[in-house]
GROMACS .gro file of C-alpha atoms in nm:
model
  306
    1MET     CA    1  -1.650   3.680   9.993
    2ILE     CA    2  -1.990   3.579  10.133
    3GLU     CA    3  -2.319   3.622   9.950
    4VAL     CA    4  -2.571   3.826  10.148
    5PRO     CA    5  -2.926   3.759  10.026
    6GLY     CA    6  -3.064   4.110  10.054
    7GLY     CA    7  -3.405   4.189  10.193
    8THR     CA    8  -3.600   4.424  10.415
    9PHE     CA    9  -3.492   4.513  10.770
   10THR     CA   10  -3.526   4.775  11.041
   11MET     CA   11  -3.226   5.005  11.023
   12GLY     CA   12  -3.113   5.203  11.328
   13SER     CA   13  -3.188   5.198  11.700
   14GLU     CA   14  -3.374   5.422  11.942
   15ARG     CA   15  -3.218   5.281  12.261
   16PHE     CA   16  -2.859   5.407  12.259
   17TYR     CA   17  -2.740   5.719  12.076
   18PRO     CA   18  -2.942   5.994  11.906
   19GLU     CA   19  -2.760   5.969  11.572
   20GLU     CA   20  -2.893   5.612  11.532
   21ALA     CA   21  -3.257   5.724  11.537
   22PRO     CA   22  -3.518   5.716  11.406
   23CYS     CA   23  -3.552   5.352  11.306
   24GLN     CA   24  -3.661   5.298  10.948
   25THR     CA   25  -3.760   4.999  10.739
   26VAL     CA   26  -3.536   4.975  10.432
   27ARG     CA   27  -3.455   4.721  10.162
   28VAL     CA   28  -3.122   4.624  10.008
   29ASP     CA   29  -3.045   4.409   9.705
   30PRO     CA   30  -2.825   4.099   9.731
   31PHE     CA   31  -2.448   4.156   9.730
   32LEU     CA   32  -2.117   3.989   9.809
   33ILE     CA   33  -1.913   4.110  10.107
   34ASP     CA   34  -1.568   4.030  10.238
   35GLU     CA   35  -1.585   3.758  10.501
   36ALA     CA   36  -1.360   3.966  10.731
   37PRO     CA   37  -1.191   4.307  10.742
   38VAL     CA   38  -0.900   4.360  10.504
   39THR     CA   39  -0.585   4.237  10.676
   40ASN     CA   40  -0.232   4.369  10.685
   41SER     CA   41  -0.113   4.092  10.453
   42GLN     CA   42  -0.388   4.169  10.200
   43PHE     CA   43  -0.314   4.541  10.210
   44ALA     CA   44   0.059   4.468  10.171
   45ARG     CA   45  -0.013   4.280   9.846
   46PHE     CA   46  -0.206   4.582   9.718
   47VAL     CA   47   0.080   4.819   9.803
   48ALA     CA   48   0.338   4.587   9.647
   49ALA     CA   49   0.136   4.569   9.324
   50THR     CA   50   0.059   4.941   9.297
   51GLU     CA   51   0.327   5.124   9.499
   52TYR     CA   52   0.039   5.302   9.668
   53VAL     CA   53   0.121   5.555   9.942
   54THR     CA   54  -0.137   5.607  10.216
   55VAL     CA   55  -0.252   5.940  10.354
   56ALA     CA   56  -0.065   5.879  10.681
   57GLU     CA   57   0.261   5.843  10.488
   58ILE     CA   58   0.232   6.188  10.327
   59ALA     CA   59   0.311   6.512  10.508
   60PRO     CA   60   0.000   6.732  10.540
   61ASP     CA   61  -0.019   7.037  10.314
   62PRO     CA   62  -0.033   7.357  10.525
   63ALA     CA   63  -0.271   7.502  10.265
   64ASP     CA   64  -0.530   7.243  10.367
   65TYR     CA   65  -0.493   7.322  10.737
   66PRO     CA   66  -0.486   7.697  10.799
   67GLY     CA   67  -0.300   7.779  11.119
   68MET     CA   68  -0.117   7.447  11.132
   69LEU     CA   69   0.202   7.469  11.339
   70PRO     CA   70   0.512   7.418  11.120
   71GLU     CA   71   0.635   7.131  11.334
   72MET     CA   72   0.316   6.937  11.258
   73GLY     CA   73   0.399   6.916  10.888
   74GLN     CA   74   0.520   6.557  10.908
   75PRO     CA   75   0.358   6.225  10.809
   76GLY     CA   76   0.175   6.050  11.090
   77SER     CA   77  -0.152   5.922  11.227
   78ALA     CA   78  -0.359   5.902  11.546
   79VAL     CA   79  -0.259   5.634  11.797
   80PHE     CA   80  -0.451   5.526  12.107
   81ARG     CA   81  -0.254   5.532  12.433
   82LYS     CA   82  -0.412   5.390  12.745
   83THR     CA   83  -0.418   5.631  13.039
   84THR     CA   84  -0.280   5.537  13.381
   85THR     CA   85  -0.569   5.681  13.581
   86PRO     CA   86  -0.935   5.775  13.528
   87VAL     CA   87  -0.976   6.081  13.304
   88ASP     CA   88  -1.254   6.302  13.172
   89THR     CA   89  -1.408   6.086  12.898
   90SER     CA   90  -1.553   6.392  12.727
   91ASP     CA   91  -1.199   6.479  12.612
   92PRO     CA   92  -1.063   6.222  12.360
   93MET     CA   93  -0.729   6.403  12.354
   94GLN     CA   94  -0.660   6.235  12.689
   95TRP     CA   95  -0.599   5.907  12.505
   96TRP     CA   96  -0.542   5.998  12.138
   97SER     CA   97  -0.215   6.142  12.012
   98PHE     CA   98  -0.100   6.228  11.661
   99GLU     CA   99   0.227   6.041  11.628
  100PHE     CA  100   0.482   6.109  11.358
  101GLY     CA  101   0.575   5.795  11.171
  102ALA     CA  102   0.256   5.606  11.259
  103ASP     CA  103   0.106   5.438  10.952
  104TRP     CA  104  -0.025   5.100  10.840
  105ARG     CA  105   0.325   4.949  10.853
  106HIS     CA  106   0.400   5.105  11.192
  107PRO     CA  107   0.069   5.085  11.384
  108LEU     CA  108   0.211   5.218  11.711
  109GLY     CA  109   0.444   5.473  11.557
  110ILE     CA  110   0.819   5.481  11.494
  111GLY     CA  111   0.988   5.161  11.603
  112SER     CA  112   0.675   4.946  11.575
  113SER     CA  113   0.614   4.692  11.301
  114LEU     CA  114   0.368   4.437  11.165
  115ASP     CA  115   0.556   4.143  11.316
  116GLY     CA  116   0.291   3.889  11.417
  117LEU     CA  117   0.010   4.105  11.278
  118ASP     CA  118  -0.029   3.968  10.924
  119ASP     CA  119  -0.383   3.842  10.994
  120HIS     CA  120  -0.491   4.147  11.196
  121PRO     CA  121  -0.705   4.417  11.030
  122VAL     CA  122  -0.506   4.687  10.855
  123VAL     CA  123  -0.537   5.021  11.038
  124HIS     CA  124  -0.425   5.380  10.979
  125VAL     CA  125  -0.619   5.385  10.652
  126ALA     CA  126  -0.804   5.703  10.556
  127TYR     CA  127  -1.115   5.685  10.340
  128SER     CA  128  -0.925   5.739  10.014
  129ASP     CA  129  -0.689   5.453  10.107
  130ALA     CA  130  -0.979   5.213  10.156
  131GLU     CA  131  -1.137   5.332   9.834
  132ALA     CA  132  -0.813   5.281   9.640
  133TYR     CA  133  -0.776   4.925   9.768
  134ALA     CA  134  -1.137   4.845   9.680
  135LYS     CA  135  -1.093   4.975   9.325
  136TRP     CA  136  -0.774   4.770   9.280
  137ALA     CA  137  -0.955   4.458   9.405
  138GLY     CA  138  -1.246   4.513   9.166
  139LYS     CA  139  -1.480   4.588   9.453
  140CYS     CA  140  -1.627   4.891   9.631
  141LEU     CA  141  -1.707   5.007   9.982
  142PRO     CA  142  -2.050   4.923  10.125
  143THR     CA  143  -2.324   5.173  10.192
  144GLU     CA  144  -2.430   5.212  10.553
  145ALA     CA  145  -2.751   5.016  10.486
  146GLU     CA  146  -2.564   4.731  10.317
  147TRP     CA  147  -2.311   4.714  10.600
  148GLU     CA  148  -2.578   4.714  10.873
  149PHE     CA  149  -2.790   4.453  10.696
  150ALA     CA  150  -2.485   4.225  10.667
  151ALA     CA  151  -2.384   4.285  11.030
  152ARG     CA  152  -2.726   4.180  11.159
  153GLY     CA  153  -2.681   3.836  11.004
  154GLY     CA  154  -3.054   3.787  10.952
  155LEU     CA  155  -3.155   3.881  11.308
  156GLU     CA  156  -3.430   4.142  11.287
  157GLY     CA  157  -3.410   4.407  11.557
  158ALA     CA  158  -3.141   4.238  11.770
  159GLU     CA  159  -2.910   4.475  11.957
  160TYR     CA  160  -2.594   4.277  11.879
  161ALA     CA  161  -2.475   4.070  11.585
  162TRP     CA  162  -2.559   3.753  11.778
  163GLY     CA  163  -2.874   3.849  11.972
  164ASP     CA  164  -2.988   4.077  12.253
  165MET     CA  165  -2.733   3.981  12.522
  166LEU     CA  166  -2.386   4.133  12.509
  167THR     CA  167  -2.212   3.834  12.670
  168PRO     CA  168  -2.431   3.523  12.648
  169GLY     CA  169  -2.285   3.267  12.885
  170GLY     CA  170  -2.054   3.536  13.022
  171LYS     CA  171  -1.813   3.512  12.727
  172PRO     CA  172  -1.721   3.804  12.497
  173LEU     CA  173  -1.816   3.733  12.135
  174ALA     CA  174  -1.621   4.025  11.987
  175ASN     CA  175  -1.308   4.227  12.052
  176TYR     CA  176  -1.414   4.526  12.261
  177TRP     CA  177  -1.291   4.689  12.582
  178GLN     CA  178  -1.374   4.511  12.908
  179GLY     CA  179  -1.335   4.722  13.221
  180LEU     CA  180  -1.329   5.098  13.263
  181PHE     CA  181  -1.218   5.290  12.955
  182PRO     CA  182  -0.956   5.430  12.894
  183PHE     CA  183  -0.734   5.312  13.180
  184ALA     CA  184  -0.843   4.966  13.302
  185ASN     CA  185  -0.878   4.692  13.041
  186THR     CA  186  -0.940   4.357  13.209
  187LEU     CA  187  -0.866   4.174  12.881
  188GLU     CA  188  -1.142   3.919  12.927
  189ASP     CA  189  -1.135   3.876  12.548
  190GLY     CA  190  -0.758   3.832  12.553
  191TRP     CA  191  -0.669   4.132  12.337
  192GLU     CA  192  -0.529   4.473  12.428
  193ARG     CA  193  -0.560   4.609  12.074
  194THR     CA  194  -0.667   4.445  11.746
  195SER     CA  195  -0.715   4.070  11.721
  196PRO     CA  196  -0.665   3.835  11.425
  197VAL     CA  197  -0.969   3.829  11.198
  198ARG     CA  198  -1.191   3.523  11.250
  199THR     CA  199  -1.095   3.502  11.618
  200TYR     CA  200  -1.461   3.514  11.721
  201PRO     CA  201  -1.760   3.317  11.588
  202PRO     CA  202  -1.921   3.445  11.264
  203ASN     CA  203  -2.268   3.594  11.251
  204GLY     CA  204  -2.568   3.434  11.082
  205TYR     CA  205  -2.434   3.512  10.734
  206GLY     CA  206  -2.090   3.367  10.810
  207LEU     CA  207  -1.923   3.708  10.848
  208PHE     CA  208  -1.647   3.770  11.099
  209ASP     CA  209  -1.565   4.081  11.304
  210MET     CA  210  -1.870   4.282  11.201
  211ILE     CA  211  -1.871   4.401  11.561
  212GLY     CA  212  -1.565   4.531  11.747
  213ASN     CA  213  -1.199   4.492  11.651
  214VAL     CA  214  -1.191   4.792  11.411
  215TRP     CA  215  -1.439   5.050  11.291
  216GLU     CA  216  -1.511   5.013  10.918
  217TRP     CA  217  -1.551   5.280  10.651
  218THR     CA  218  -1.872   5.299  10.449
  219SER     CA  219  -1.935   5.502  10.136
  220ASP     CA  220  -2.217   5.715  10.282
  221TRP     CA  221  -2.176   6.074  10.396
  222PHE     CA  222  -2.263   6.128  10.762
  223ALA     CA  223  -2.541   6.340  10.910
  224PRO     CA  224  -2.786   6.280  11.194
  225ARG     CA  225  -3.075   6.091  11.036
  226ALA     CA  226  -3.348   6.330  11.143
  227SER     CA  227  -3.162   6.639  11.021
  228ALA     CA  228  -3.082   6.464  10.694
  229GLY     CA  229  -3.449   6.422  10.622
  230GLN     CA  230  -3.435   6.047  10.675
  231ASN     CA  231  -3.747   6.027  10.890
  232ARG     CA  232  -4.011   5.758  10.888
  233SER     CA  233  -4.223   5.745  10.576
  234CYS     CA  234  -4.500   5.533  10.434
  235CYS     CA  235  -4.270   5.384  10.172
  236THR     CA  236  -3.979   5.141  10.213
  237PRO     CA  237  -3.662   5.294  10.064
  238SER     CA  238  -3.469   5.062   9.835
  239ASN     CA  239  -3.088   5.063   9.860
  240PRO     CA  240  -3.090   5.395  10.048
  241ARG     CA  241  -2.794   5.629  10.042
  242GLY     CA  242  -2.693   5.882  10.301
  243PRO     CA  243  -2.722   6.259  10.281
  244SER     CA  244  -2.525   6.491  10.054
  245ARG     CA  245  -2.159   6.575  10.100
  246ALA     CA  246  -2.259   6.928  10.199
  247ALA     CA  247  -2.467   6.793  10.487
  248SER     CA  248  -2.172   6.597  10.629
  249PHE     CA  249  -1.970   6.892  10.761
  250ASP     CA  250  -1.952   6.922  11.139
  251PRO     CA  251  -2.130   7.248  11.232
  252GLN     CA  252  -1.928   7.265  11.555
  253SER     CA  253  -1.588   7.241  11.384
  254PRO     CA  254  -1.400   7.521  11.208
  255ALA     CA  255  -1.242   7.263  10.977
  256ARG     CA  256  -1.443   7.220  10.657
  257ILE     CA  257  -1.368   6.853  10.599
  258PRO     CA  258  -1.655   6.624  10.493
  259ARG     CA  259  -1.730   6.312  10.697
  260LYS     CA  260  -1.821   5.952  10.614
  261VAL     CA  261  -2.007   5.696  10.826
  262LEU     CA  262  -1.807   5.443  11.024
  263LYS     CA  263  -1.978   5.123  11.142
  264GLY     CA  264  -1.924   4.840  11.388
  265GLY     CA  265  -1.732   4.986  11.679
  266SER     CA  266  -1.381   4.877  11.773
  267HIS     CA  267  -1.162   4.724  12.041
  268LEU     CA  268  -1.188   5.059  12.222
  269CYS     CA  269  -1.567   5.052  12.270
  270ALA     CA  270  -1.663   4.988  12.634
  271ALA     CA  271  -1.974   4.965  12.848
  272ASN     CA  272  -1.881   5.293  13.023
  273TYR     CA  273  -1.784   5.468  12.698
  274CYS     CA  274  -1.895   5.432  12.335
  275GLN     CA  275  -2.132   5.136  12.344
  276ARG     CA  276  -2.109   5.114  11.968
  277TYR     CA  277  -2.027   4.744  11.930
  278ARG     CA  278  -2.367   4.700  11.761
  279PRO     CA  279  -2.499   4.680  11.401
  280ALA     CA  280  -2.704   5.000  11.440
  281ALA     CA  281  -2.414   5.206  11.575
  282ARG     CA  282  -2.268   5.474  11.351
  283HIS     CA  283  -1.999   5.735  11.390
  284PRO     CA  284  -1.878   6.028  11.177
  285GLU     CA  285  -1.516   6.039  11.061
  286SER     CA  286  -1.340   6.302  10.852
  287LEU     CA  287  -1.217   6.186  10.513
  288ASP     CA  288  -0.856   6.274  10.592
  289THR     CA  289  -0.842   6.091  10.926
  290SER     CA  290  -0.659   5.767  10.993
  291THR     CA  291  -0.627   5.603  11.332
  292SER     CA  292  -0.510   5.285  11.504
  293HIS     CA  293  -0.869   5.156  11.530
  294ILE     CA  294  -1.020   5.212  11.182
  295GLY     CA  295  -1.015   4.956  10.901
  296PHE     CA  296  -1.255   4.844  10.626
  297ARG     CA  297  -1.398   4.563  10.415
  298CYS     CA  298  -1.532   4.560  10.060
  299ILE     CA  299  -1.837   4.443   9.869
  300LYS     CA  300  -1.942   4.352   9.515
  301ARG     CA  301  -2.286   4.433   9.379
  302ALA     CA  302  -2.459   4.244   9.102
  303PRO     CA  303  -2.442   4.425   8.765
  304LYS     CA  304  -2.752   4.628   8.688
  305ALA     CA  305  -2.981   4.475   8.424
  306ARG     CA  306  -3.001   4.673   8.100
   0.00000   0.00000   0.00000
């Protein structure tokens, strides 16, 4: 783990997506954070020690999903499949499919394996899976503010984890999609899907893969900042937390499943779609969801003085 000094910084951005605004000055205390996302080999040790079973390995309960078709009552997870032609990017179902048998051991579904992927980030982990690993490791999941402060690496206000240019010198510094998403990946970074952790240079705090590769779970509930009452104020919040669980439900969705904040973007973020390979970027994800592009890392906070 790497020690992050804590301090005051400007959280959010007003240049990209509305859910990142407004910017706000906040302060976080020092903490320790995993140098890189949790890998398949690390997660395998956790499972071997605890016999833990992930959400993706358990058949969904029809009682939790009213109207679920009987044939969907099988274990599985969401897998990205590249399209062969340009598609309507407003419809994620063009490239996401729920695949039976997809889980952390089988990242591309039945017949796939972790061969050669020991040092890649573990994927197909729902929020409760990440939380269970963190508890076993004697750690916890970061808040959104802690995660963003760590991702910035000491650079105040920079758009990316390394500065204000996406590709300084013309070279990708993170694993994200080059070309036109979701059908034409030019692979300038060398990776079609996830990459081994520590493939790219660390940020100013010595942290790897804070941007791209896989989205990472945080412990905060999601809501647009303005609607959550997180507007500018005269005071600097200390160790801020997100909104309430009740505020995290998607008002446009009939499913009443609360959502957490994801940070960092993934290997599927592209210039023409989801420019979220930035510290300020944030995305809502339902607690029960696991996919082939979501992972996590853990932190440790200093004990509170008595």
